[in-house]
């Protein structure tokens, strides 16, 4: 049986003021309430109460993973470079990867995810279709060298994560494993008390086909997602697609040059001509693996470089610089148009559909052109949805204007397919006696991020306010001052503890009742029991932390209520 947690012995130091560098609610409150302390930028120490919350989340995750037949393992965090070279991800991860050498000069990395290592383990352990399907998972520390760690434990360089991987011999089997995880994630986040949305997503460096994110709406969220108010469509903004159809452009006149001095930007051009920005065609020049590529979007829209990068992955996308124009007479800075760009690949957003006419650069200094028609005056090499999504853009499913919201990514599931199996030649002997290439799924939950997301969603102006299953205790008992109250508080705590109720008791001597009450609300245990002014009568006060509702009960009534 666990012992009563006594604050007189607990390593906890609460703060009255927010940390100077804290911007988000979870950062402020988790530090003030004594759950975590900063060790370095993006690196956090979990103190006793914080560790309990982390373990409670881990317990829920572990139970639901075990329920779908997943088997828990623990893999090393220190990994050999060769495994990630085999998939190309050693280079693809770029600066996000922590890289190091041992004393012999061999290259290693700190694992950001473990697809490669799990694939190698299954290759070593499974040789027949009879060994599959199998789902393996671990709950472990991951590492990513974030350029700007922020928001407390929400975006750290070291973090706790549950990552699981499914291995099947057929695409149908992969779909079943994916659905098992999807259902398990819904149960996990419901048990954790997290308000969440399931949205379509892109796979990024993970590869594969089907991909969905589990997002917890919160102002501190770093992800932006769209939600349709008229249907069930929801997606990460990078996954939103726009479908445009060709229009009849025969009515447009021939291309006509316009004298437009000193108008190298859309804003100056639109003002000079007295036209809306939407009538112009913006042509952004980027380098894709060093090759200059033009990207065309309507002048009133911005190019989403994240979406462009996802479309062109694993190629590296970067903006051109002034030096890139040197020796390129075909590229006139500020006056680029798609017509006549013979040496440059031209990518366009679907809104630049065949038949649409635009005002755009004439590839001559101080000159633009009008009546430049897509499909007549220039050809698009590739159509890619690359604009920044805006509030009111049409829903791809029903056409209703979309709403934008911010959220914290708390989970992500992928149907990886055979990318990693191909890299390591992961085959098993099939039913027909011939080798069968295994197909995989990858499924992650940010365990430490879930702590931050819960803090963001459930806290109020007084402090944290944990759901019961996640809180560091079920009841926070407060001894309001004198020896009699402390004696009663400890007696009630022992009775509750004996009945299996997790108890945190504030028995600190020399601390005023006001400070204890403030700390109780800051720490956020769902029920507060106060041994106060009526302790001599054997009466205590029960307070619901979330609603603020109070009720006076005898000790026997309170114990019965809390152990029912």
XYZ file of C-alpha atoms in Angstrom:
564
model
C 0.000 0.000 0.000
C 1.308 3.437 -0.935
C 2.091 5.917 1.781
C 0.283 9.173 2.311
C 2.159 11.988 0.573
C 2.952 14.533 3.286
C 3.893 17.985 2.041
C 6.044 18.476 5.135
C 8.336 15.814 3.647
C 7.652 16.289 -0.061
C 10.250 17.991 -2.232
C 8.070 20.812 -3.523
C 8.534 24.545 -3.768
C 5.621 26.525 -5.126
C 6.052 29.983 -6.598
C 3.750 32.971 -6.407
C 4.984 34.577 -9.622
C 5.304 33.269 -13.166
C 8.805 32.436 -14.439
C 10.222 35.379 -16.386
C 10.687 33.343 -19.574
C 7.276 31.609 -19.477
C 4.795 32.497 -22.220
C 2.338 29.607 -22.159
C -0.056 28.526 -19.419
C 1.441 25.059 -18.955
C 4.950 26.500 -18.613
C 3.857 28.996 -15.976
C 1.744 26.627 -13.893
C 3.859 23.459 -14.033
C 6.840 25.453 -12.747
C 4.866 27.465 -10.189
C 3.145 24.356 -8.803
C 6.439 22.508 -8.389
C 5.942 19.834 -11.039
C 8.986 20.560 -13.195
C 12.164 22.629 -13.203
C 14.241 23.771 -16.168
C 17.664 22.159 -16.444
C 18.670 23.747 -19.763
C 16.934 25.081 -22.866
C 14.378 22.438 -23.848
C 15.515 20.055 -21.086
C 13.338 19.569 -18.003
C 13.583 17.769 -14.672
C 10.387 16.100 -13.449
C 9.917 16.606 -9.716
C 7.888 14.190 -7.522
C 4.401 15.504 -8.347
C 5.261 15.903 -12.024
C 6.661 12.390 -12.183
C 3.416 11.036 -10.762
C 1.353 12.788 -13.433
C 3.735 11.519 -16.118
C 3.464 7.972 -14.758
C -0.338 8.168 -14.568
C -0.483 9.066 -18.256
C 1.978 6.298 -19.030
C -0.234 3.836 -17.142
C -3.277 4.700 -19.248
C -1.288 4.449 -22.468
C 0.207 1.113 -21.447
C -3.179 -0.371 -20.502
C -4.797 0.531 -23.814
C -1.808 -0.634 -25.862
C -1.779 -3.955 -24.035
C -5.520 -4.244 -24.693
C -4.965 -4.387 -28.478
C -2.340 -7.104 -28.099
C 0.721 -4.887 -28.400
C 3.912 -6.125 -26.754
C 6.121 -3.721 -24.814
C 9.870 -3.584 -25.373
C 12.601 -1.078 -24.550
C 15.130 -0.107 -27.194
C 18.278 1.977 -26.737
C 18.192 5.736 -27.196
C 21.805 5.740 -28.417
C 21.697 4.399 -31.974
C 24.230 3.616 -34.717
C 24.347 5.939 -37.718
C 24.326 3.029 -40.188
C 20.696 2.168 -39.452
C 19.544 5.669 -40.368
C 21.851 5.832 -43.393
C 19.993 2.818 -44.785
C 16.762 4.826 -44.998
C 18.330 8.189 -45.802
C 16.917 9.722 -42.634
C 20.336 10.500 -41.164
C 20.538 13.295 -43.725
C 16.785 14.009 -44.023
C 16.485 14.943 -40.355
C 19.107 17.648 -40.827
C 19.823 19.799 -37.786
C 17.039 18.171 -35.739
C 19.236 15.122 -35.141
C 21.605 14.907 -32.164
C 24.795 13.400 -33.605
C 27.834 12.205 -31.670
C 30.954 10.068 -31.928
C 32.325 7.528 -29.509
C 35.967 7.436 -28.425
C 36.847 5.337 -31.497
C 35.314 7.848 -33.888
C 32.202 5.780 -34.733
C 29.071 7.813 -35.503
C 25.945 7.581 -33.359
C 22.744 9.532 -32.846
C 20.124 10.028 -30.152
C 16.892 8.501 -31.433
C 14.123 10.854 -32.594
C 11.992 7.829 -33.610
C 12.828 4.142 -33.881
C 11.393 2.770 -37.136
C 14.786 1.559 -38.314
C 15.660 -0.304 -35.123
C 12.239 -1.946 -34.789
C 12.465 -3.077 -38.407
C 15.848 -4.669 -37.765
C 14.576 -6.419 -34.641
C 11.599 -7.920 -36.486
C 13.899 -8.985 -39.335
C 16.029 -10.798 -36.757
C 13.130 -12.342 -34.818
C 10.444 -13.089 -37.433
C 11.014 -15.358 -40.422
C 7.562 -16.719 -41.312
C 4.086 -15.360 -41.948
C 3.134 -17.382 -38.874
C 5.142 -14.905 -36.761
C 2.950 -12.022 -37.929
C 1.056 -9.804 -37.403
C 2.875 -8.299 -34.459
C 2.630 -4.914 -32.725
C 5.580 -3.728 -30.639
C 5.768 -0.574 -28.545
C 7.932 1.281 -26.082
C 7.585 4.279 -23.785
C 10.905 6.028 -23.869
C 12.874 9.251 -24.037
C 13.337 10.792 -27.500
C 15.625 13.561 -28.649
C 15.321 16.334 -31.232
C 17.633 19.326 -31.429
C 14.918 21.966 -31.680
C 16.234 25.342 -32.817
C 13.869 27.214 -30.493
C 12.654 25.066 -27.605
C 9.667 26.817 -26.077
C 6.426 26.471 -24.127
C 7.928 24.461 -21.286
C 7.621 20.694 -21.700
C 5.447 21.216 -24.778
C 8.374 21.650 -27.153
C 11.544 20.243 -25.637
C 14.723 18.734 -26.970
C 14.257 15.694 -24.725
C 10.760 14.289 -24.274
C 8.775 11.198 -23.319
C 6.973 9.356 -26.112
C 5.088 6.152 -26.750
C 5.998 4.800 -30.156
C 4.539 1.595 -31.547
C 4.993 -0.261 -34.817
C 2.861 -2.825 -36.560
C 4.163 -5.493 -38.941
C 1.827 -7.277 -41.372
C 2.139 -9.330 -44.515
C -0.743 -7.646 -46.378
C -2.107 -4.158 -46.914
C -5.410 -5.363 -45.475
C -3.578 -6.438 -42.329
C -1.903 -3.029 -42.086
C -5.308 -1.343 -42.342
C -6.563 -3.503 -39.444
C -3.532 -2.653 -37.294
C -4.030 1.029 -38.117
C -7.690 0.852 -37.106
C -6.762 -0.909 -33.847
C -4.414 1.945 -32.968
C -6.917 4.586 -33.994
C -9.551 3.102 -31.675
C -7.003 2.704 -28.863
C -5.940 6.338 -29.198
C -9.519 7.519 -28.917
C -9.872 5.526 -25.672
C -6.559 6.839 -24.337
C -7.369 10.488 -24.918
C -10.896 10.069 -23.563
C -9.510 8.492 -20.385
C -6.950 11.281 -20.073
C -9.734 13.841 -20.309
C -8.252 15.511 -23.382
C -10.547 17.324 -25.780
C -9.164 16.236 -29.141
C -9.756 16.239 -32.884
C -8.677 13.618 -35.414
C -7.450 15.329 -38.568
C -5.963 14.301 -41.895
C -2.223 14.909 -41.999
C 0.884 14.535 -44.117
C 3.499 11.885 -43.423
C 6.608 14.038 -43.824
C 9.935 12.341 -43.139
C 8.065 9.256 -41.915
C 6.904 8.370 -45.427
C 3.926 6.157 -46.162
C 0.363 6.855 -47.223
C -2.506 7.249 -44.756
C -1.743 9.593 -41.887
C -3.854 11.200 -39.157
C -3.035 13.506 -36.272
C -4.713 13.694 -32.888
C -4.828 17.359 -31.899
C -5.762 18.975 -28.587
C -7.216 22.454 -29.295
C -5.390 25.079 -27.227
C -4.208 28.662 -27.786
C -0.628 27.548 -27.083
C -0.766 24.965 -29.856
C 1.866 25.076 -32.577
C -0.287 23.295 -35.148
C -3.004 25.040 -37.119
C -5.874 22.899 -38.304
C -9.059 23.462 -40.249
C -12.494 22.325 -39.178
C -15.604 22.353 -41.356
C -18.725 23.550 -39.510
C -21.013 21.742 -41.956
C -19.454 18.271 -42.270
C -16.925 16.025 -40.523
C -13.897 17.264 -42.481
C -10.869 18.250 -40.391
C -7.233 18.436 -41.414
C -3.869 19.867 -40.581
C -3.410 22.930 -42.786
C -0.522 21.199 -44.562
C -2.905 18.419 -45.616
C -5.707 20.627 -46.969
C -6.109 20.276 -50.717
C -7.894 22.516 -53.198
C -9.286 21.148 -56.435
C -9.718 23.598 -59.308
C -11.072 22.838 -62.747
C -10.058 24.381 -66.041
C -12.068 27.359 -67.265
C -12.732 28.695 -70.735
C -9.994 31.222 -71.472
C -10.881 31.904 -75.097
C -12.401 35.316 -74.370
C -9.137 36.760 -73.110
C -7.194 38.996 -75.478
C -3.560 38.592 -76.402
C -0.733 39.188 -73.960
C -0.070 42.911 -73.550
C 2.969 44.472 -71.887
C 2.372 47.156 -69.259
C 4.811 49.881 -68.236
C 5.079 49.389 -64.468
C 8.151 51.193 -63.140
C 9.291 50.461 -59.589
C 6.670 47.766 -58.923
C 8.685 44.686 -57.903
C 6.100 43.555 -55.304
C 2.474 42.533 -55.557
C 1.482 45.441 -53.310
C 3.203 48.077 -55.424
C 1.942 46.504 -58.662
C -1.700 46.339 -57.521
C -1.567 49.936 -56.276
C 0.013 51.171 -59.518
C -2.591 49.474 -61.745
C -5.557 49.947 -59.428
C -6.404 46.244 -59.443
C -6.943 43.786 -56.580
C -3.984 41.610 -55.655
C -6.089 38.584 -56.582
C -5.863 39.617 -60.245
C -2.092 39.216 -60.201
C 0.080 36.114 -60.329
C 2.831 35.858 -57.727
C 5.891 33.861 -58.818
C 8.122 32.799 -55.947
C 11.556 31.460 -56.827
C 12.981 28.692 -54.669
C 15.825 26.228 -54.943
C 14.985 22.527 -54.880
C 18.158 20.552 -54.226
C 19.997 23.540 -55.677
C 17.902 23.877 -58.847
C 15.850 27.059 -59.291
C 12.102 26.393 -59.454
C 9.265 28.918 -59.848
C 6.084 28.580 -57.784
C 2.983 30.429 -58.981
C 0.075 31.396 -56.708
C -2.614 34.102 -56.838
C -1.184 37.452 -55.764
C -3.400 37.688 -52.677
C -2.125 34.373 -51.292
C 1.129 33.320 -49.655
C 3.192 30.235 -50.450
C 3.243 27.756 -47.555
C 6.868 26.648 -47.617
C 6.022 23.804 -45.227
C 3.464 22.368 -47.648
C 5.829 22.864 -50.562
C 8.552 21.040 -48.662
C 6.208 18.155 -47.854
C 5.195 17.833 -51.511
C 8.811 17.790 -52.684
C 10.305 15.750 -49.808
C 12.984 14.453 -49.461
C 14.360 17.249 -51.656
C 15.651 20.294 -49.777
C 13.681 23.496 -50.478
C 15.161 26.933 -49.789
C 14.548 30.480 -50.954
C 16.758 31.973 -53.660
C 19.215 34.731 -52.807
C 20.458 37.715 -54.802
C 23.485 35.683 -55.872
C 21.232 33.148 -57.603
C 20.205 35.795 -60.167
C 23.779 36.362 -61.286
C 24.317 35.059 -64.803
C 20.597 34.364 -65.255
C 19.341 36.871 -67.826
C 16.061 34.923 -68.031
C 15.264 35.767 -64.397
C 14.487 39.446 -63.810
C 14.185 40.007 -60.088
C 10.758 41.371 -59.176
C 9.394 40.937 -62.702
C 9.387 37.165 -63.255
C 6.523 35.712 -65.282
C 5.848 32.073 -66.243
C 5.638 32.808 -69.958
C 9.002 32.208 -71.595
C 10.590 30.457 -68.607
C 12.138 27.678 -70.668
C 14.929 26.694 -68.288
C 12.895 26.736 -65.077
C 10.471 24.147 -63.754
C 7.124 25.811 -63.059
C 4.940 24.636 -60.189
C 1.533 26.240 -59.671
C -1.226 26.117 -57.111
C -4.463 24.561 -58.489
C -6.066 28.008 -58.356
C -3.865 28.874 -61.352
C -6.046 26.577 -63.448
C -5.925 26.261 -67.212
C -7.859 29.126 -68.780
C -7.353 31.594 -65.941
C -5.840 34.960 -66.932
C -3.362 36.954 -64.876
C -1.303 40.093 -64.594
C 2.243 38.944 -63.993
C 5.870 39.772 -64.633
C 6.967 40.204 -68.279
C 10.547 39.037 -67.583
C 11.711 42.590 -68.357
C 12.711 45.281 -65.882
C 9.864 47.677 -64.907
C 7.427 45.710 -67.082
C 4.469 43.445 -66.381
C 2.055 41.720 -68.733
C -1.695 41.269 -68.676
C -3.943 38.616 -70.250
C -1.361 35.941 -69.492
C -3.476 32.777 -69.705
C -2.536 29.482 -68.086
C -2.441 26.701 -70.656
C -2.241 29.168 -73.552
C 0.735 31.375 -72.758
C 2.505 29.116 -70.316
C 2.403 25.503 -69.182
C 2.419 24.265 -65.618
C 4.833 21.388 -64.993
C 3.219 20.348 -61.725
C 0.079 21.408 -59.874
C 0.601 21.331 -56.091
C -1.596 22.846 -53.393
C 0.957 25.159 -51.786
C -0.887 28.241 -50.513
C -1.307 29.128 -46.857
C -4.831 28.088 -45.885
C -7.077 30.957 -44.821
C -10.279 31.182 -42.824
C -13.218 30.768 -45.197
C -11.424 28.684 -47.823
C -13.855 26.105 -49.247
C -14.059 22.710 -47.557
C -12.663 20.090 -49.967
C -15.514 17.796 -48.984
C -18.636 20.006 -49.030
C -17.544 23.503 -50.086
C -18.494 25.294 -46.830
C -16.063 27.926 -45.532
C -13.469 26.368 -43.243
C -12.616 27.540 -39.720
C -9.052 27.774 -38.427
C -7.966 26.838 -34.920
C -4.729 26.156 -33.043
C -3.932 22.881 -31.328
C -1.243 20.750 -29.717
C -0.301 17.565 -31.542
C -0.655 14.745 -29.005
C -0.643 11.738 -31.324
C 0.112 10.756 -34.912
C -0.574 7.509 -36.736
C 0.896 6.459 -40.095
C 0.466 3.653 -42.573
C 4.126 3.507 -43.494
C 3.811 0.749 -46.070
C 7.083 -0.837 -47.182
C 9.524 2.094 -47.071
C 11.463 0.753 -44.104
C 10.954 -2.896 -45.011
C 12.459 -2.176 -48.439
C 15.455 -0.441 -46.876
C 16.257 -3.478 -44.719
C 14.801 -6.155 -47.035
C 12.368 -7.255 -44.344
C 10.783 -10.387 -45.818
C 9.110 -13.413 -44.274
C 8.274 -16.749 -45.836
C 4.686 -16.525 -47.093
C 1.923 -19.130 -47.189
C 2.929 -20.109 -50.722
C 6.508 -20.770 -49.699
C 7.828 -17.584 -51.292
C 9.282 -14.464 -49.636
C 6.721 -11.746 -48.786
C 7.744 -8.138 -48.127
C 6.359 -6.921 -44.752
C 4.288 -3.735 -44.514
C 4.453 -1.449 -41.493
C 2.583 1.134 -39.466
C 4.024 3.693 -37.045
C 2.062 5.225 -34.180
C 3.191 7.874 -31.687
C 1.812 9.545 -28.564
C 3.601 12.435 -26.899
C 3.425 11.424 -23.240
C 5.133 14.517 -21.834
C 3.273 16.679 -24.375
C 0.024 15.244 -23.008
C 0.921 16.682 -19.591
C 1.319 20.118 -21.168
C -1.856 19.743 -23.246
C -3.904 18.781 -20.177
C -2.520 21.743 -18.270
C -3.437 24.069 -21.151
C -6.972 22.702 -21.504
C -8.001 22.224 -17.882
C -6.309 24.999 -15.884
C -8.191 28.047 -14.642
C -7.199 31.387 -13.152
C -6.275 29.731 -9.844
C -3.978 27.037 -11.177
C -3.909 23.496 -12.485
C -7.032 21.366 -12.435
C -6.227 17.754 -13.305
C -8.700 15.031 -14.336
C -8.910 12.438 -11.555
C -7.142 9.595 -13.365
C -4.143 11.792 -14.144
C -3.845 13.873 -10.955
C -0.931 13.175 -8.570
C -3.512 12.363 -5.867
C -7.250 11.809 -5.567
C -7.660 14.082 -2.550
C -5.645 17.030 -1.270
C -6.160 17.246 2.498
C -5.408 20.643 4.038
C -4.730 21.089 7.734
C -5.806 24.687 8.341
C -3.398 25.669 11.037
C -3.511 24.387 14.605
C -2.411 21.067 16.084
C -5.997 19.776 16.311
C -6.580 20.379 12.610
C -3.276 18.733 11.690
C -4.083 15.691 13.845
C -7.501 15.335 12.214
C -6.069 15.874 8.728
C -3.498 13.117 9.223
C -6.115 10.757 10.692
C -8.491 11.296 7.723
C -5.580 10.867 5.324
C -4.644 7.506 6.823
C -8.276 6.308 6.665
C -8.528 7.285 3.025
C -5.157 5.782 2.202
C -6.143 2.499 3.828
C -9.187 2.409 1.549
C -7.010 2.832 -1.566
C -7.520 6.567 -2.059
C -4.382 8.448 -3.114
C -3.832 11.281 -0.653
C -1.688 14.403 -0.593
C -1.869 16.084 2.828
C -0.613 19.580 3.589
C 0.665 19.172 7.139
C 3.346 21.848 6.907
C 3.941 23.654 10.199
C 4.345 27.416 10.189
C 2.530 27.882 6.879
C -0.595 30.021 6.964
C -3.999 28.602 5.952
C -4.166 31.140 3.133
C -0.930 29.886 1.592
C -2.079 26.280 1.944
C -5.418 27.009 0.252
C -3.645 28.869 -2.569
C -1.222 25.982 -3.049
C -4.047 23.451 -3.068
C -5.730 25.297 -5.922
C -2.416 25.776 -7.747
C -1.465 22.087 -7.508
C -4.840 21.078 -8.917
C -5.876 17.819 -7.229
C -9.586 17.329 -8.119
C -10.927 17.157 -4.525
C -9.794 19.275 -1.593
C -10.654 18.253 1.989
C -10.144 20.938 4.636
C -9.737 20.223 8.333
C -10.620 23.693 9.569
C -12.639 25.590 12.116
C -15.053 22.740 12.924
C -12.367 20.091 13.430
C -13.217 19.819 17.134
C -16.712 18.708 16.066
C -15.316 16.121 13.657
C -16.586 18.114 10.671
C -14.550 18.771 7.547
C -15.183 20.648 4.301
C -15.115 19.005 0.878
C -14.406 21.233 -2.101
C -14.592 20.358 -5.787
C -11.504 21.946 -7.331
C -13.104 22.431 -10.743
C -16.539 23.749 -9.798
C -15.664 25.356 -6.474
C -18.677 23.692 -4.815
C -18.258 23.185 -1.047
C -19.976 20.893 1.442
C -19.502 20.285 5.169
C -19.536 16.628 6.244
C -18.562 14.599 9.258
C -15.317 12.701 8.913
C -17.224 9.424 8.552
C -19.442 10.916 5.840
C -16.464 12.377 3.999
C -14.537 9.103 4.075
C -17.618 7.207 2.894
C -18.141 9.701 0.061
C -14.549 9.563 -1.109
C -14.232 5.778 -0.945
C -17.583 4.952 -2.536
